[in-house]
Amino acid sequence: MSKFSWRKVAAAALIVPALGLAACSSDGGRAPEAANDGATGAVVTTPKINVALITHAAPGDTFWDTVRKGAEEAAAKDNVDLQYLSDPDGGRQAQLIEQAVDQKVDGIAVTLAKPDALASALKKARDAGIPVVSLNAGEDRSKELGAFTHFGSNEKLAGEAVGEKLAADGFKHPVCVIQEQGHVGLENRCAGVKEKVPGSEILYVQGTDMTQVQSTVTAKLQASKDVDVVIGLGAPFTLTILKSVAGANSDAKVASFDLNPELAQQIVDGNVIFTVDQQPWLQGYGAVDALWQNTRGGFEIGGGQPVLTGPAIISKENAAAVLEFAEQGIR
Amino acid sequence: MTNTLLTPPTAPKVADERVASKGAISTLLGRPEFGALVGAVAMFAFFAFVAPVFLQPSSFATVLYGSSTIGIMAVGVSLLMIGGEFDLSTGVAVISSALSASLFSWYFGTNVWVGVVLALVVSLAVGFINGWILIKTNLPSFIVTLATFLMLTGLNLGLTRLIGGSVSTPSIADMDGFESARSVFASSVNIAGVDVKITVFIWIVLVAVASWILLRTRVGNWIFAVGGDANAARAVGVPVIRTKIGLFMGVGFCAWILGMHNLFAFATVQSGEGIGNEFLYIIAAVIGGCLLTGGYGSAVGGAIGAFIFGMANKGIVYAEWNPDWFKFFLGLMLLLATIVNLIVKKRAETK
């Protein structure tokens, strides 16, 4: 059988590309490369500096693609050599910071999802005279840990913004779907919603398995018929929740946090009532640019206060304008 | 250790037991999946009692869907476990399959069915490579499949970003062949007003085919033999290498089916998904009576194990328990089910 399999594999290896040439899709797929891809804009003439962007991103999380895009665009404009690193584990993220200090980078942009784990590594950076900005998470600890500014959206405020809008629209019983149990930022979002709509509930799902996300949300909707709105905490999860609502024949509406092109389209089409964007592109761009500005003229953007990048509410009224940028991967 | 070696091994009485005729009841009690069946009935009764909505047909269809996505993989994993090996790469292998179908057809602009066929080749190749390395190196399957798990995780992320420019695949929902592929892999069948996902039927068919192979064919005997004692099996002429590689490829086939379901149900795939699911498949097989040491178990058992997991997973939501305790309840349920399984099996064996 093993010999036979080799032959099969070889045959398939020949047949598949042949089929591929024969069976082209007339719709969709990769768009032809744009003519002016990689356009060369003006770049500052200050000497090249090295910046490390160190996040707590889990591998494969689309949100961080957008942050990184913003950071890369700022780096391109500011003549910055950008090094992107990430590890969801607090201890290992701290080691990445120490490595950056060892490399004597000119600036560090860091997310403070687990501030205590990073404290001693950040002290080393401070002692070495490396300027630090924080982004995305850890607004309240940013100053104390030595970052001169912070770029981000307060998760609790974002949650409250959602809760306020839901309350204004007359919703009484939201279900807030958390895809990663114990994630402080996600819990804060739902806590913010609950503050404004006391009848809200939390549902935990396993974010690494979309089929389980779908069936668990369906189960929830079948169990409690008084649910009037379901809130997804990330664009891919919200898109799956839409299928759950349809599958459970529920009348519940769907709201969301964060954004991707498909979600923007669903808002334009009226299937999702709104989403709260923390504008991650701005977080990446702002953090890298602030480090350059600091090197350039000793500027401290924000004047010691965090720079808020959100929450920006995207609903049917303004979704069409955002969709175009979402398709470029910057919103 | 030394003491046990000094005592001469007693002659096994297995041969006598095999020829002795058994009653229908003791045959049933001796089946590997019997304990799991008792556990499943107990869990069903429990949730029917604490959450009446659990009994509603549409709820039950949801439970079956949740079970089927575990169960489809549990079929391949159970057979592999009976054959004496296990696979840690199954969770990400499902996503690898979905990614290769999606990215290939998107990048080259082909009909999505081309991607589907390519994904099958990729999935079978992953299984083949797992088995082949295992045989060639004689390393334990823990090491080999752990390596595959890590490599696939890296490939999933790296290739997806390299090809698609993002860590999630671009949507292929508007491409040729998507609708027909979706009707095969991710549609629903309306039965008496209740939409039942097609994965439930695929699951049942797979379990039936796997049971037939195990119980009615020569290959089934080979699987039990290589899992029981590979050297003894080789001595009596069982093709151990082919059987083991075939079992890994069977797991690959199941990963392909589930991967295609994921792809066509959601149109995009996030490259970081699937990690951790390999344990669910192994848990399902173990609850279902497959021994971690191999040589014992059944395909139906794995299915019942997946069903128990599905009931626990969804039943907690139907019962509307405090979600903070979700994982704790889930663990407790699994532990109880496995203990019931063990007790029943022991009693059946002593009879």
PDB file of C-alpha atoms in Angstrom, chain A residues 61-210:
ATOM      1  CA  ASP A  61      -4.664  37.082  14.987  1.00  0.00           C
ATOM      2  CA  THR A  62      -5.842  39.355  12.155  1.00  0.00           C
ATOM      3  CA  PHE A  63      -6.116  42.421  14.390  1.00  0.00           C
ATOM      4  CA  TRP A  64      -2.337  42.639  14.688  1.00  0.00           C
ATOM      5  CA  ASP A  65      -1.881  42.602  10.933  1.00  0.00           C
ATOM      6  CA  THR A  66      -3.492  46.024  10.885  1.00  0.00           C
ATOM      7  CA  VAL A  67      -1.369  47.335  13.770  1.00  0.00           C
ATOM      8  CA  ARG A  68       1.717  46.104  11.989  1.00  0.00           C
ATOM      9  CA  LYS A  69       0.665  47.719   8.717  1.00  0.00           C
ATOM     10  CA  GLY A  70       0.359  51.083  10.463  1.00  0.00           C
ATOM     11  CA  ALA A  71       3.748  50.642  12.103  1.00  0.00           C
ATOM     12  CA  GLU A  72       5.377  49.668   8.805  1.00  0.00           C
ATOM     13  CA  GLU A  73       3.929  52.677   7.028  1.00  0.00           C
ATOM     14  CA  ALA A  74       5.251  55.033   9.713  1.00  0.00           C
ATOM     15  CA  ALA A  75       8.629  53.280   9.554  1.00  0.00           C
ATOM     16  CA  ALA A  76       8.791  53.725   5.794  1.00  0.00           C
ATOM     17  CA  LYS A  77       8.101  57.444   6.056  1.00  0.00           C
ATOM     18  CA  ASP A  78      10.361  58.123   9.027  1.00  0.00           C
ATOM     19  CA  ASN A  79      13.410  56.241   7.752  1.00  0.00           C
ATOM     20  CA  VAL A  80      13.016  53.714  10.570  1.00  0.00           C
ATOM     21  CA  ASP A  81      14.280  50.144  10.559  1.00  0.00           C
ATOM     22  CA  LEU A  82      11.342  48.330  12.170  1.00  0.00           C
ATOM     23  CA  GLN A  83      11.630  45.003  13.922  1.00  0.00           C
ATOM     24  CA  TYR A  84       8.286  43.358  14.707  1.00  0.00           C
ATOM     25  CA  LEU A  85       8.211  40.726  17.471  1.00  0.00           C
ATOM     26  CA  SER A  86       5.407  39.165  19.472  1.00  0.00           C
ATOM     27  CA  ASP A  87       4.677  36.604  22.143  1.00  0.00           C
ATOM     28  CA  PRO A  88       1.414  36.166  24.067  1.00  0.00           C
ATOM     29  CA  ASP A  89       3.295  34.903  27.130  1.00  0.00           C
ATOM     30  CA  GLY A  90       4.211  37.778  29.471  1.00  0.00           C
ATOM     31  CA  GLY A  91       7.563  36.337  30.509  1.00  0.00           C
ATOM     32  CA  ARG A  92       8.672  35.671  26.961  1.00  0.00           C
ATOM     33  CA  GLN A  93       7.487  39.102  25.848  1.00  0.00           C
ATOM     34  CA  ALA A  94       9.766  40.544  28.578  1.00  0.00           C
ATOM     35  CA  GLN A  95      12.687  38.550  27.148  1.00  0.00           C
ATOM     36  CA  LEU A  96      12.013  40.048  23.727  1.00  0.00           C
ATOM     37  CA  ILE A  97      12.260  43.513  25.295  1.00  0.00           C
ATOM     38  CA  GLU A  98      15.571  42.612  26.926  1.00  0.00           C
ATOM     39  CA  GLN A  99      16.871  41.343  23.584  1.00  0.00           C
ATOM     40  CA  ALA A 100      15.922  44.651  21.989  1.00  0.00           C
ATOM     41  CA  VAL A 101      17.785  46.472  24.780  1.00  0.00           C
ATOM     42  CA  ASP A 102      20.825  44.245  24.119  1.00  0.00           C
ATOM     43  CA  GLN A 103      20.649  45.209  20.456  1.00  0.00           C
ATOM     44  CA  LYS A 104      20.722  48.876  21.529  1.00  0.00           C
ATOM     45  CA  VAL A 105      17.679  49.863  19.489  1.00  0.00           C
ATOM     46  CA  ASP A 106      16.768  53.543  19.339  1.00  0.00           C
ATOM     47  CA  GLY A 107      13.213  53.060  20.549  1.00  0.00           C
ATOM     48  CA  ILE A 108      10.796  50.405  21.814  1.00  0.00           C
ATOM     49  CA  ALA A 109       7.047  50.285  21.216  1.00  0.00           C
ATOM     50  CA  VAL A 110       5.388  47.747  23.475  1.00  0.00           C
ATOM     51  CA  THR A 111       1.922  46.499  24.422  1.00  0.00           C
ATOM     52  CA  LEU A 112       1.335  46.223  28.156  1.00  0.00           C
ATOM     53  CA  ALA A 113      -1.222  43.408  28.329  1.00  0.00           C
ATOM     54  CA  LYS A 114       0.681  41.917  31.270  1.00  0.00           C
ATOM     55  CA  PRO A 115       2.375  45.002  32.748  1.00  0.00           C
ATOM     56  CA  ASP A 116       3.825  43.312  35.840  1.00  0.00           C
ATOM     57  CA  ALA A 117       5.683  40.734  33.793  1.00  0.00           C
ATOM     58  CA  LEU A 118       7.305  43.464  31.717  1.00  0.00           C
ATOM     59  CA  ALA A 119       8.242  45.868  34.529  1.00  0.00           C
ATOM     60  CA  SER A 120      11.848  44.799  35.060  1.00  0.00           C
ATOM     61  CA  ALA A 121      12.613  44.496  31.349  1.00  0.00           C
ATOM     62  CA  LEU A 122      11.243  47.984  30.779  1.00  0.00           C
ATOM     63  CA  LYS A 123      13.386  49.304  33.636  1.00  0.00           C
ATOM     64  CA  LYS A 124      16.430  47.976  31.776  1.00  0.00           C
ATOM     65  CA  ALA A 125      15.318  49.881  28.703  1.00  0.00           C
ATOM     66  CA  ARG A 126      14.930  53.044  30.754  1.00  0.00           C
ATOM     67  CA  ASP A 127      18.359  52.572  32.351  1.00  0.00           C
ATOM     68  CA  ALA A 128      19.870  52.152  28.893  1.00  0.00           C
ATOM     69  CA  GLY A 129      18.248  55.441  27.881  1.00  0.00           C
ATOM     70  CA  ILE A 130      15.985  53.896  25.253  1.00  0.00           C
ATOM     71  CA  PRO A 131      12.695  55.788  24.809  1.00  0.00           C
ATOM     72  CA  VAL A 132       9.572  53.621  25.198  1.00  0.00           C
ATOM     73  CA  VAL A 133       5.994  54.115  24.062  1.00  0.00           C
ATOM     74  CA  SER A 134       3.165  51.754  24.878  1.00  0.00           C
ATOM     75  CA  LEU A 135       0.232  50.899  22.687  1.00  0.00           C
ATOM     76  CA  ASN A 136      -3.051  48.998  22.651  1.00  0.00           C
ATOM     77  CA  ALA A 137      -3.109  47.648  26.217  1.00  0.00           C
ATOM     78  CA  GLY A 138      -1.999  48.934  29.621  1.00  0.00           C
ATOM     79  CA  GLU A 139      -3.032  52.573  29.437  1.00  0.00           C
ATOM     80  CA  ASP A 140      -3.239  52.951  33.238  1.00  0.00           C
ATOM     81  CA  ARG A 141       0.235  51.495  33.872  1.00  0.00           C
ATOM     82  CA  SER A 142       2.011  53.038  30.917  1.00  0.00           C
ATOM     83  CA  LYS A 143       3.466  56.116  32.657  1.00  0.00           C
ATOM     84  CA  GLU A 144       4.570  54.231  35.753  1.00  0.00           C
ATOM     85  CA  LEU A 145       6.496  51.715  33.612  1.00  0.00           C
ATOM     86  CA  GLY A 146       8.418  54.491  31.904  1.00  0.00           C
ATOM     87  CA  ALA A 147       6.619  54.927  28.590  1.00  0.00           C
ATOM     88  CA  PHE A 148       6.420  58.589  27.648  1.00  0.00           C
ATOM     89  CA  THR A 149       3.104  58.106  25.904  1.00  0.00           C
ATOM     90  CA  HIS A 150       0.422  55.536  25.109  1.00  0.00           C
ATOM     91  CA  PHE A 151      -1.627  54.907  21.990  1.00  0.00           C
ATOM     92  CA  GLY A 152      -4.796  52.955  22.430  1.00  0.00           C
ATOM     93  CA  SER A 153      -8.473  52.752  23.032  1.00  0.00           C
ATOM     94  CA  ASN A 154      -9.641  52.180  26.561  1.00  0.00           C
ATOM     95  CA  GLU A 155     -11.440  48.809  26.461  1.00  0.00           C
ATOM     96  CA  LYS A 156     -13.837  49.682  29.266  1.00  0.00           C
ATOM     97  CA  LEU A 157     -14.759  52.983  27.572  1.00  0.00           C
ATOM     98  CA  ALA A 158     -15.274  51.127  24.296  1.00  0.00           C
ATOM     99  CA  GLY A 159     -17.550  48.645  26.060  1.00  0.00           C
ATOM    100  CA  GLU A 160     -19.479  51.477  27.652  1.00  0.00           C
ATOM    101  CA  ALA A 161     -19.845  53.158  24.258  1.00  0.00           C
ATOM    102  CA  VAL A 162     -21.395  49.941  22.942  1.00  0.00           C
ATOM    103  CA  GLY A 163     -23.621  49.599  26.006  1.00  0.00           C
ATOM    104  CA  GLU A 164     -24.806  53.192  25.679  1.00  0.00           C
ATOM    105  CA  LYS A 165     -25.698  52.742  22.041  1.00  0.00           C
ATOM    106  CA  LEU A 166     -27.493  49.473  22.730  1.00  0.00           C
ATOM    107  CA  ALA A 167     -29.436  51.004  25.629  1.00  0.00           C
ATOM    108  CA  ALA A 168     -30.395  53.968  23.434  1.00  0.00           C
ATOM    109  CA  ASP A 169     -31.671  51.571  20.765  1.00  0.00           C
ATOM    110  CA  GLY A 170     -33.840  49.830  23.367  1.00  0.00           C
ATOM    111  CA  PHE A 171     -31.922  46.561  23.781  1.00  0.00           C
ATOM    112  CA  LYS A 172     -32.386  44.896  27.168  1.00  0.00           C
ATOM    113  CA  HIS A 173     -30.659  41.523  27.061  1.00  0.00           C
ATOM    114  CA  PRO A 174     -27.329  41.428  25.186  1.00  0.00           C
ATOM    115  CA  VAL A 175     -25.049  38.393  25.139  1.00  0.00           C
ATOM    116  CA  CYS A 176     -21.361  39.286  25.040  1.00  0.00           C
ATOM    117  CA  VAL A 177     -19.364  36.452  23.413  1.00  0.00           C
ATOM    118  CA  ILE A 178     -15.799  36.126  24.774  1.00  0.00           C
ATOM    119  CA  GLN A 179     -13.548  33.994  22.577  1.00  0.00           C
ATOM    120  CA  GLU A 180     -10.686  33.703  25.060  1.00  0.00           C
ATOM    121  CA  GLN A 181     -11.547  33.039  28.688  1.00  0.00           C
ATOM    122  CA  GLY A 182      -9.484  35.132  31.118  1.00  0.00           C
ATOM    123  CA  HIS A 183      -8.401  37.779  28.569  1.00  0.00           C
ATOM    124  CA  VAL A 184      -8.541  41.026  30.601  1.00  0.00           C
ATOM    125  CA  GLY A 185      -9.199  43.312  27.624  1.00  0.00           C
ATOM    126  CA  LEU A 186     -12.151  41.238  26.430  1.00  0.00           C
ATOM    127  CA  GLU A 187     -13.579  40.969  29.945  1.00  0.00           C
ATOM    128  CA  ASN A 188     -13.317  44.771  30.246  1.00  0.00           C
ATOM    129  CA  ARG A 189     -15.275  45.251  27.037  1.00  0.00           C
ATOM    130  CA  CYS A 190     -18.113  43.088  28.339  1.00  0.00           C
ATOM    131  CA  ALA A 191     -17.925  44.764  31.759  1.00  0.00           C
ATOM    132  CA  GLY A 192     -18.336  48.129  30.023  1.00  0.00           C
ATOM    133  CA  VAL A 193     -21.408  46.847  28.180  1.00  0.00           C
ATOM    134  CA  LYS A 194     -22.886  45.473  31.404  1.00  0.00           C
ATOM    135  CA  GLU A 195     -22.377  48.839  33.117  1.00  0.00           C
ATOM    136  CA  LYS A 196     -24.777  50.452  30.655  1.00  0.00           C
ATOM    137  CA  VAL A 197     -27.111  47.493  30.071  1.00  0.00           C
ATOM    138  CA  PRO A 198     -27.434  45.558  33.347  1.00  0.00           C
ATOM    139  CA  GLY A 199     -29.283  42.672  31.696  1.00  0.00           C
ATOM    140  CA  SER A 200     -26.253  41.646  29.685  1.00  0.00           C
ATOM    141  CA  GLU A 201     -24.669  38.223  29.964  1.00  0.00           C
ATOM    142  CA  ILE A 202     -21.309  36.707  29.048  1.00  0.00           C
ATOM    143  CA  LEU A 203     -20.881  33.582  26.929  1.00  0.00           C
ATOM    144  CA  TYR A 204     -17.489  31.924  26.629  1.00  0.00           C
ATOM    145  CA  VAL A 205     -16.598  30.137  23.404  1.00  0.00           C
ATOM    146  CA  GLN A 206     -13.465  28.407  22.193  1.00  0.00           C
ATOM    147  CA  GLY A 207     -11.988  30.937  19.794  1.00  0.00           C
ATOM    148  CA  THR A 208      -9.588  28.471  18.181  1.00  0.00           C
ATOM    149  CA  ASP A 209     -12.444  26.432  16.694  1.00  0.00           C
ATOM    150  CA  MET A 210     -15.021  28.289  14.597  1.00  0.00           C
TER     151      MET A 210
END
